[in-house]
Amino acid sequence: MKNLVFLGAPGAGKGTQAKRISEKYDIPHISTGDILRANIKAGTELGKLAKSYIDKGALVPDEVIIKVMQARLAEDDCKKGYLLDGFPRTIEQAKALDEITKVALAVNIAVDDEAVVARIAGRRMCACGESYHVSTHPSDVCDKCGAKLYQRDDDKEETVKSRLEVYYRQTAPLIEYYSAKGILVDVDGMKDVAEVTDSIIKVIDGNC
Ligand code: AMP
């Protein structure tokens, strides 16, 4: 069963790879960041609460995000597998996830620190879900839908620093957590997008 978790620092390429991999295996791509941003846009209570944390580069409290994921993972489409992007982000969340479902494989997309900062600074998003980098896509409109691209507020420099700090303190320990369970694989995230996708497909086919 393809019950997959993607790990990696902000800017490692989790979202980009998750999109490609979920299409290849026809499993839902579940991004907690996307769920929270959709709630902010819709002005829900969850969105209002999440915004106050996201704007600071801090994590939304575990109990809030765990409830969101309990509901999402109970949906029918997750019966055929799932790809989690941005969850779990703390040991507490990983333990809660283990109570909900059995994770088959955790893929850690490893990148250098400097690359992460440069990638995030140049990242541009489209409301349709596509994302681009200014170095490879200088135009400010989306190739897929033609809408104007924008920079995520939390991709601005000050917030990125906090997000990286949070990553190393709270999320990086998950590498050890999944490694101890014998289900962690590392993938070199410094190669180009298509090569990283190929490496991920190889490890999934070899392990699930
Ligand atoms: P992302 O799009 O994955 O980079 O997430 C953007 C922001 O949403 C993060 O910096 C956190 O503030 C929040 N967030 C996303 N996923 C989680 C999670 N699993 N736990 C806590 N906060 C989260």
PDB file of C-alpha atoms and ligand atoms in Angstrom:
ATOM      1  CA  MET A   1       0.000   0.000   0.000  1.00  0.00           C
ATOM      2  CA  LYS A   2       1.438   3.384  -0.980  1.00  0.00           C
ATOM      3  CA  ASN A   3       1.070   5.199   2.329  1.00  0.00           C
ATOM      4  CA  LEU A   4       3.812   7.757   1.881  1.00  0.00           C
ATOM      5  CA  VAL A   5       5.263  10.631   3.892  1.00  0.00           C
ATOM      6  CA  PHE A   6       7.586  13.243   2.361  1.00  0.00           C
ATOM      7  CA  LEU A   7      10.131  14.879   4.647  1.00  0.00           C
ATOM      8  CA  GLY A   8      12.490  17.738   3.873  1.00  0.00           C
ATOM      9  CA  ALA A   9      13.302  21.328   4.795  1.00  0.00           C
ATOM     10  CA  PRO A  10      11.134  24.153   3.451  1.00  0.00           C
ATOM     11  CA  GLY A  11      12.190  24.591  -0.183  1.00  0.00           C
ATOM     12  CA  ALA A  12      13.467  21.020  -0.568  1.00  0.00           C
ATOM     13  CA  GLY A  13      10.939  20.448  -3.357  1.00  0.00           C
ATOM     14  CA  LYS A  14       8.393  18.377  -1.421  1.00  0.00           C
ATOM     15  CA  GLY A  15       5.397  20.049  -3.047  1.00  0.00           C
ATOM     16  CA  THR A  16       6.769  19.829  -6.586  1.00  0.00           C
ATOM     17  CA  GLN A  17       7.723  16.172  -6.184  1.00  0.00           C
ATOM     18  CA  ALA A  18       4.538  15.258  -4.334  1.00  0.00           C
ATOM     19  CA  LYS A  19       2.446  16.564  -7.221  1.00  0.00           C
ATOM     20  CA  ARG A  20       4.345  14.431  -9.755  1.00  0.00           C
ATOM     21  CA  ILE A  21       4.432  11.302  -7.582  1.00  0.00           C
ATOM     22  CA  SER A  22       0.748  11.463  -6.607  1.00  0.00           C
ATOM     23  CA  GLU A  23      -0.181  11.682 -10.299  1.00  0.00           C
ATOM     24  CA  LYS A  24       2.054   8.734 -11.190  1.00  0.00           C
ATOM     25  CA  TYR A  25       0.524   6.430  -8.552  1.00  0.00           C
ATOM     26  CA  ASP A  26      -2.954   7.994  -8.560  1.00  0.00           C
ATOM     27  CA  ILE A  27      -2.984   8.632  -4.818  1.00  0.00           C
ATOM     28  CA  PRO A  28      -4.144  11.854  -3.126  1.00  0.00           C
ATOM     29  CA  HIS A  29      -1.501  14.507  -2.481  1.00  0.00           C
ATOM     30  CA  ILE A  30      -2.312  15.899   0.944  1.00  0.00           C
ATOM     31  CA  SER A  31      -0.478  19.112   1.786  1.00  0.00           C
ATOM     32  CA  THR A  32      -1.289  20.569   5.202  1.00  0.00           C
ATOM     33  CA  GLY A  33       0.124  23.917   4.021  1.00  0.00           C
ATOM     34  CA  ASP A  34      -2.343  23.926   1.074  1.00  0.00           C
ATOM     35  CA  ILE A  35      -5.236  22.960   3.366  1.00  0.00           C
ATOM     36  CA  LEU A  36      -4.391  25.800   5.765  1.00  0.00           C
ATOM     37  CA  ARG A  37      -3.939  28.353   2.955  1.00  0.00           C
ATOM     38  CA  ALA A  38      -7.316  27.346   1.478  1.00  0.00           C
ATOM     39  CA  ASN A  39      -8.887  27.922   4.901  1.00  0.00           C
ATOM     40  CA  ILE A  40      -7.223  31.332   5.208  1.00  0.00           C
ATOM     41  CA  LYS A  41      -8.597  32.263   1.789  1.00  0.00           C
ATOM     42  CA  ALA A  42     -12.085  31.086   2.718  1.00  0.00           C
ATOM     43  CA  GLY A  43     -11.930  32.987   6.029  1.00  0.00           C
ATOM     44  CA  THR A  44     -12.778  29.962   8.221  1.00  0.00           C
ATOM     45  CA  GLU A  45     -12.058  29.799  11.960  1.00  0.00           C
ATOM     46  CA  LEU A  46      -9.246  27.328  11.242  1.00  0.00           C
ATOM     47  CA  GLY A  47      -7.840  29.758   8.665  1.00  0.00           C
ATOM     48  CA  LYS A  48      -7.896  32.676  11.108  1.00  0.00           C
ATOM     49  CA  LEU A  49      -6.112  30.650  13.750  1.00  0.00           C
ATOM     50  CA  ALA A  50      -3.574  29.197  11.295  1.00  0.00           C
ATOM     51  CA  LYS A  51      -2.716  32.597   9.823  1.00  0.00           C
ATOM     52  CA  SER A  52      -1.419  33.920  13.126  1.00  0.00           C
ATOM     53  CA  TYR A  53       1.142  31.097  13.252  1.00  0.00           C
ATOM     54  CA  ILE A  54       1.991  30.905   9.552  1.00  0.00           C
ATOM     55  CA  ASP A  55       2.741  34.640   9.392  1.00  0.00           C
ATOM     56  CA  LYS A  56       5.365  34.203  12.096  1.00  0.00           C
ATOM     57  CA  GLY A  57       6.902  31.127  10.484  1.00  0.00           C
ATOM     58  CA  ALA A  58       5.762  29.080  13.496  1.00  0.00           C
ATOM     59  CA  LEU A  59       3.923  25.761  13.495  1.00  0.00           C
ATOM     60  CA  VAL A  60       0.173  25.555  13.976  1.00  0.00           C
ATOM     61  CA  PRO A  61      -0.445  23.697  17.290  1.00  0.00           C
ATOM     62  CA  ASP A  62      -0.277  19.902  17.081  1.00  0.00           C
ATOM     63  CA  GLU A  63      -3.811  19.273  18.360  1.00  0.00           C
ATOM     64  CA  VAL A  64      -5.283  21.536  15.661  1.00  0.00           C
ATOM     65  CA  ILE A  65      -3.385  20.012  12.762  1.00  0.00           C
ATOM     66  CA  ILE A  66      -3.878  16.445  14.041  1.00  0.00           C
ATOM     67  CA  LYS A  67      -7.667  16.955  14.034  1.00  0.00           C
ATOM     68  CA  VAL A  68      -7.528  18.268  10.460  1.00  0.00           C
ATOM     69  CA  MET A  69      -5.527  15.237   9.358  1.00  0.00           C
ATOM     70  CA  GLN A  70      -7.691  12.723  11.212  1.00  0.00           C
ATOM     71  CA  ALA A  71     -10.644  14.000   9.195  1.00  0.00           C
ATOM     72  CA  ARG A  72      -8.740  14.139   5.902  1.00  0.00           C
ATOM     73  CA  LEU A  73      -7.282  10.639   6.218  1.00  0.00           C
ATOM     74  CA  ALA A  74     -10.748   9.223   6.962  1.00  0.00           C
ATOM     75  CA  GLU A  75     -11.931  10.271   3.489  1.00  0.00           C
ATOM     76  CA  ASP A  76     -12.544   7.555   0.911  1.00  0.00           C
ATOM     77  CA  ASP A  77      -9.779   8.517  -1.502  1.00  0.00           C
ATOM     78  CA  CYS A  78      -7.149   7.627   1.131  1.00  0.00           C
ATOM     79  CA  LYS A  79      -8.156   3.960   1.006  1.00  0.00           C
ATOM     80  CA  LYS A  80      -5.903   3.462  -2.033  1.00  0.00           C
ATOM     81  CA  GLY A  81      -2.910   5.151  -0.351  1.00  0.00           C
ATOM     82  CA  TYR A  82      -1.827   8.757   0.180  1.00  0.00           C
ATOM     83  CA  LEU A  83       1.118  11.073  -0.039  1.00  0.00           C
ATOM     84  CA  LEU A  84       1.562  13.421   2.911  1.00  0.00           C
ATOM     85  CA  ASP A  85       3.448  16.652   2.207  1.00  0.00           C
ATOM     86  CA  GLY A  86       4.156  18.822   5.262  1.00  0.00           C
ATOM     87  CA  PHE A  87       2.705  16.410   7.828  1.00  0.00           C
ATOM     88  CA  PRO A  88       3.902  15.182  10.253  1.00  0.00           C
ATOM     89  CA  ARG A  89       6.144  18.061  11.297  1.00  0.00           C
ATOM     90  CA  THR A  90       6.699  17.111  14.943  1.00  0.00           C
ATOM     91  CA  ILE A  91       7.254  13.845  16.816  1.00  0.00           C
ATOM     92  CA  GLU A  92       3.865  14.382  18.471  1.00  0.00           C
ATOM     93  CA  GLN A  93       2.199  14.513  15.029  1.00  0.00           C
ATOM     94  CA  ALA A  94       4.118  11.425  13.868  1.00  0.00           C
ATOM     95  CA  LYS A  95       2.874   9.461  16.873  1.00  0.00           C
ATOM     96  CA  ALA A  96      -0.701  10.600  16.223  1.00  0.00           C
ATOM     97  CA  LEU A  97      -0.349   9.563  12.576  1.00  0.00           C
ATOM     98  CA  ASP A  98       0.813   6.095  13.653  1.00  0.00           C
ATOM     99  CA  GLU A  99      -2.421   5.734  15.581  1.00  0.00           C
ATOM    100  CA  ILE A 100      -4.526   6.663  12.564  1.00  0.00           C
ATOM    101  CA  THR A 101      -2.768   4.640   9.855  1.00  0.00           C
ATOM    102  CA  LYS A 102       0.323   2.620   8.980  1.00  0.00           C
ATOM    103  CA  VAL A 103       2.944   4.612   7.093  1.00  0.00           C
ATOM    104  CA  ALA A 104       4.765   2.427   4.557  1.00  0.00           C
ATOM    105  CA  LEU A 105       7.635   4.714   3.596  1.00  0.00           C
ATOM    106  CA  ALA A 106       9.089   8.101   4.577  1.00  0.00           C
ATOM    107  CA  VAL A 107      11.033   9.774   1.786  1.00  0.00           C
ATOM    108  CA  ASN A 108      13.501  12.384   2.992  1.00  0.00           C
ATOM    109  CA  ILE A 109      14.367  14.880   0.252  1.00  0.00           C
ATOM    110  CA  ALA A 110      17.803  16.116   1.295  1.00  0.00           C
ATOM    111  CA  VAL A 111      19.109  19.535   0.164  1.00  0.00           C
ATOM    112  CA  ASP A 112      21.896  21.936   1.207  1.00  0.00           C
ATOM    113  CA  ASP A 113      21.036  24.833   3.500  1.00  0.00           C
ATOM    114  CA  GLU A 114      22.093  27.538   1.036  1.00  0.00           C
ATOM    115  CA  ALA A 115      20.029  25.955  -1.727  1.00  0.00           C
ATOM    116  CA  VAL A 116      16.966  26.066   0.474  1.00  0.00           C
ATOM    117  CA  VAL A 117      17.218  29.807   1.065  1.00  0.00           C
ATOM    118  CA  ALA A 118      17.794  30.555  -2.637  1.00  0.00           C
ATOM    119  CA  ARG A 119      14.946  28.275  -3.682  1.00  0.00           C
ATOM    120  CA  ILE A 120      12.466  29.841  -1.305  1.00  0.00           C
ATOM    121  CA  ALA A 121      13.487  33.416  -2.147  1.00  0.00           C
ATOM    122  CA  GLY A 122      12.863  32.740  -5.852  1.00  0.00           C
ATOM    123  CA  ARG A 123       9.710  30.692  -5.448  1.00  0.00           C
ATOM    124  CA  ARG A 124       6.543  32.018  -7.078  1.00  0.00           C
ATOM    125  CA  MET A 125       3.104  30.457  -6.711  1.00  0.00           C
ATOM    126  CA  CYS A 126      -0.083  30.324  -8.746  1.00  0.00           C
ATOM    127  CA  ALA A 127      -3.564  30.119  -7.243  1.00  0.00           C
ATOM    128  CA  CYS A 128      -4.108  26.956  -9.368  1.00  0.00           C
ATOM    129  CA  GLY A 129      -1.461  25.094  -7.350  1.00  0.00           C
ATOM    130  CA  GLU A 130       1.496  25.338  -9.741  1.00  0.00           C
ATOM    131  CA  SER A 131       4.775  26.693  -8.424  1.00  0.00           C
ATOM    132  CA  TYR A 132       7.785  28.095 -10.277  1.00  0.00           C
ATOM    133  CA  HIS A 133      11.246  29.508  -9.654  1.00  0.00           C
ATOM    134  CA  VAL A 134      12.273  32.886 -11.075  1.00  0.00           C
ATOM    135  CA  SER A 135      15.575  31.438 -12.360  1.00  0.00           C
ATOM    136  CA  THR A 136      13.850  28.897 -14.622  1.00  0.00           C
ATOM    137  CA  HIS A 137      10.572  30.784 -15.178  1.00  0.00           C
ATOM    138  CA  PRO A 138      11.156  34.551 -15.388  1.00  0.00           C
ATOM    139  CA  SER A 139       7.602  35.344 -16.566  1.00  0.00           C
ATOM    140  CA  ASP A 140       5.126  36.338 -13.858  1.00  0.00           C
ATOM    141  CA  VAL A 141       2.162  34.456 -15.304  1.00  0.00           C
ATOM    142  CA  CYS A 142       1.290  30.773 -14.917  1.00  0.00           C
ATOM    143  CA  ASP A 143       2.016  28.488 -17.922  1.00  0.00           C
ATOM    144  CA  LYS A 144      -0.971  26.288 -17.064  1.00  0.00           C
ATOM    145  CA  CYS A 145      -3.757  28.816 -16.398  1.00  0.00           C
ATOM    146  CA  GLY A 146      -2.394  32.265 -17.275  1.00  0.00           C
ATOM    147  CA  ALA A 147      -3.021  33.773 -13.817  1.00  0.00           C
ATOM    148  CA  LYS A 148      -0.540  36.184 -12.252  1.00  0.00           C
ATOM    149  CA  LEU A 149       2.028  34.541  -9.981  1.00  0.00           C
ATOM    150  CA  TYR A 150       2.672  35.737  -6.438  1.00  0.00           C
ATOM    151  CA  GLN A 151       5.165  35.211  -3.631  1.00  0.00           C
ATOM    152  CA  ARG A 152       3.878  33.499  -0.491  1.00  0.00           C
ATOM    153  CA  ASP A 153       4.014  35.945   2.451  1.00  0.00           C
ATOM    154  CA  ASP A 154       5.878  33.364   4.501  1.00  0.00           C
ATOM    155  CA  ASP A 155       8.489  32.980   1.724  1.00  0.00           C
ATOM    156  CA  LYS A 156       9.848  36.469   2.559  1.00  0.00           C
ATOM    157  CA  GLU A 157      13.295  36.501   4.141  1.00  0.00           C
ATOM    158  CA  GLU A 158      12.487  37.139   7.796  1.00  0.00           C
ATOM    159  CA  THR A 159       9.868  34.405   7.972  1.00  0.00           C
ATOM    160  CA  VAL A 160      12.071  31.933   6.089  1.00  0.00           C
ATOM    161  CA  LYS A 161      14.687  32.176   8.869  1.00  0.00           C
ATOM    162  CA  SER A 162      12.108  31.236  11.512  1.00  0.00           C
ATOM    163  CA  ARG A 163      10.765  28.413   9.335  1.00  0.00           C
ATOM    164  CA  LEU A 164      14.237  26.935   8.945  1.00  0.00           C
ATOM    165  CA  GLU A 165      14.881  27.184  12.673  1.00  0.00           C
ATOM    166  CA  VAL A 166      11.563  25.454  13.341  1.00  0.00           C
ATOM    167  CA  TYR A 167      12.435  22.787  10.794  1.00  0.00           C
ATOM    168  CA  TYR A 168      15.764  21.897  12.408  1.00  0.00           C
ATOM    169  CA  ARG A 169      14.398  21.984  15.950  1.00  0.00           C
ATOM    170  CA  GLN A 170      11.026  20.276  15.494  1.00  0.00           C
ATOM    171  CA  THR A 171      10.851  18.473  12.158  1.00  0.00           C
ATOM    172  CA  ALA A 172      14.362  17.140  11.431  1.00  0.00           C
ATOM    173  CA  PRO A 173      14.092  14.698  14.405  1.00  0.00           C
ATOM    174  CA  LEU A 174      11.490  12.838  12.307  1.00  0.00           C
ATOM    175  CA  ILE A 175      14.346  11.551  10.143  1.00  0.00           C
ATOM    176  CA  GLU A 176      15.600   9.580  13.154  1.00  0.00           C
ATOM    177  CA  TYR A 177      12.025   8.613  14.120  1.00  0.00           C
ATOM    178  CA  TYR A 178      11.313   6.928  10.758  1.00  0.00           C
ATOM    179  CA  SER A 179      14.842   5.608  10.439  1.00  0.00           C
ATOM    180  CA  ALA A 180      14.430   3.740  13.757  1.00  0.00           C
ATOM    181  CA  LYS A 181      11.286   2.125  12.307  1.00  0.00           C
ATOM    182  CA  GLY A 182      13.289   1.006   9.259  1.00  0.00           C
ATOM    183  CA  ILE A 183      11.072   2.875   6.783  1.00  0.00           C
ATOM    184  CA  LEU A 184      13.196   5.937   5.938  1.00  0.00           C
ATOM    185  CA  VAL A 185      14.859   6.485   2.577  1.00  0.00           C
ATOM    186  CA  ASP A 186      16.994   9.478   1.625  1.00  0.00           C
ATOM    187  CA  VAL A 187      16.830  10.998  -1.816  1.00  0.00           C
ATOM    188  CA  ASP A 188      19.287  13.596  -3.149  1.00  0.00           C
ATOM    189  CA  GLY A 189      17.124  16.680  -3.706  1.00  0.00           C
ATOM    190  CA  MET A 190      19.946  18.719  -5.278  1.00  0.00           C
ATOM    191  CA  LYS A 191      19.520  17.102  -8.715  1.00  0.00           C
ATOM    192  CA  ASP A 192      17.119  18.498 -11.270  1.00  0.00           C
ATOM    193  CA  VAL A 193      13.381  18.017 -10.772  1.00  0.00           C
ATOM    194  CA  ALA A 194      12.971  15.086 -13.194  1.00  0.00           C
ATOM    195  CA  GLU A 195      15.978  13.222 -11.780  1.00  0.00           C
ATOM    196  CA  VAL A 196      14.694  13.615  -8.233  1.00  0.00           C
ATOM    197  CA  THR A 197      11.304  12.273  -9.372  1.00  0.00           C
ATOM    198  CA  ASP A 198      13.021   9.237 -10.950  1.00  0.00           C
ATOM    199  CA  SER A 199      14.964   8.518  -7.739  1.00  0.00           C
ATOM    200  CA  ILE A 200      11.772   8.731  -5.689  1.00  0.00           C
ATOM    201  CA  ILE A 201       9.926   6.368  -8.051  1.00  0.00           C
ATOM    202  CA  LYS A 202      12.800   3.871  -7.738  1.00  0.00           C
ATOM    203  CA  VAL A 203      12.686   3.886  -3.946  1.00  0.00           C
ATOM    204  CA  ILE A 204       8.890   3.609  -3.886  1.00  0.00           C
ATOM    205  CA  ASP A 205       8.875   0.707  -6.365  1.00  0.00           C
ATOM    206  CA  GLY A 206      11.643  -0.993  -4.417  1.00  0.00           C
ATOM    207  CA  ASN A 207       9.952  -0.628  -1.027  1.00  0.00           C
ATOM    208  CA  CYS A 208       6.148  -0.588  -1.419  1.00  0.00           C
TER     209      CYS A 208
HETATM  210  P1  AMP B   1       4.103  24.495   3.948  1.00  0.00           P
HETATM  211  O1  AMP B   1       3.269  24.911   2.794  1.00  0.00           O
HETATM  212  O2  AMP B   1       4.141  23.002   4.139  1.00  0.00           O
HETATM  213  O3  AMP B   1       5.485  25.102   3.918  1.00  0.00           O
HETATM  214  O4  AMP B   1       3.385  25.063   5.274  1.00  0.00           O
HETATM  215  C1  AMP B   1       3.231  26.464   5.481  1.00  0.00           C
HETATM  216  C2  AMP B   1       2.995  26.758   6.949  1.00  0.00           C
HETATM  217  O5  AMP B   1       1.793  26.112   7.387  1.00  0.00           O
HETATM  218  C3  AMP B   1       4.062  26.234   7.896  1.00  0.00           C
HETATM  219  O6  AMP B   1       5.167  27.128   8.001  1.00  0.00           O
HETATM  220  C4  AMP B   1       3.286  26.135   9.209  1.00  0.00           C
HETATM  221  O7  AMP B   1       3.075  27.403   9.787  1.00  0.00           O
HETATM  222  C5  AMP B   1       1.934  25.635   8.716  1.00  0.00           C
HETATM  223  N1  AMP B   1       1.890  24.151   8.696  1.00  0.00           N
HETATM  224  C6  AMP B   1       1.830  23.342   7.604  1.00  0.00           C
HETATM  225  N2  AMP B   1       1.827  22.044   7.957  1.00  0.00           N
HETATM  226  C7  AMP B   1       1.896  22.009   9.308  1.00  0.00           C
HETATM  227  C8  AMP B   1       1.958  20.969  10.275  1.00  0.00           C
HETATM  228  N3  AMP B   1       1.961  19.680   9.914  1.00  0.00           N
HETATM  229  N4  AMP B   1       2.031  21.337  11.591  1.00  0.00           N
HETATM  230  C9  AMP B   1       2.037  22.618  11.967  1.00  0.00           C
HETATM  231  N5  AMP B   1       1.998  23.649  11.115  1.00  0.00           N
HETATM  232  C10 AMP B   1       1.927  23.361   9.791  1.00  0.00           C
END
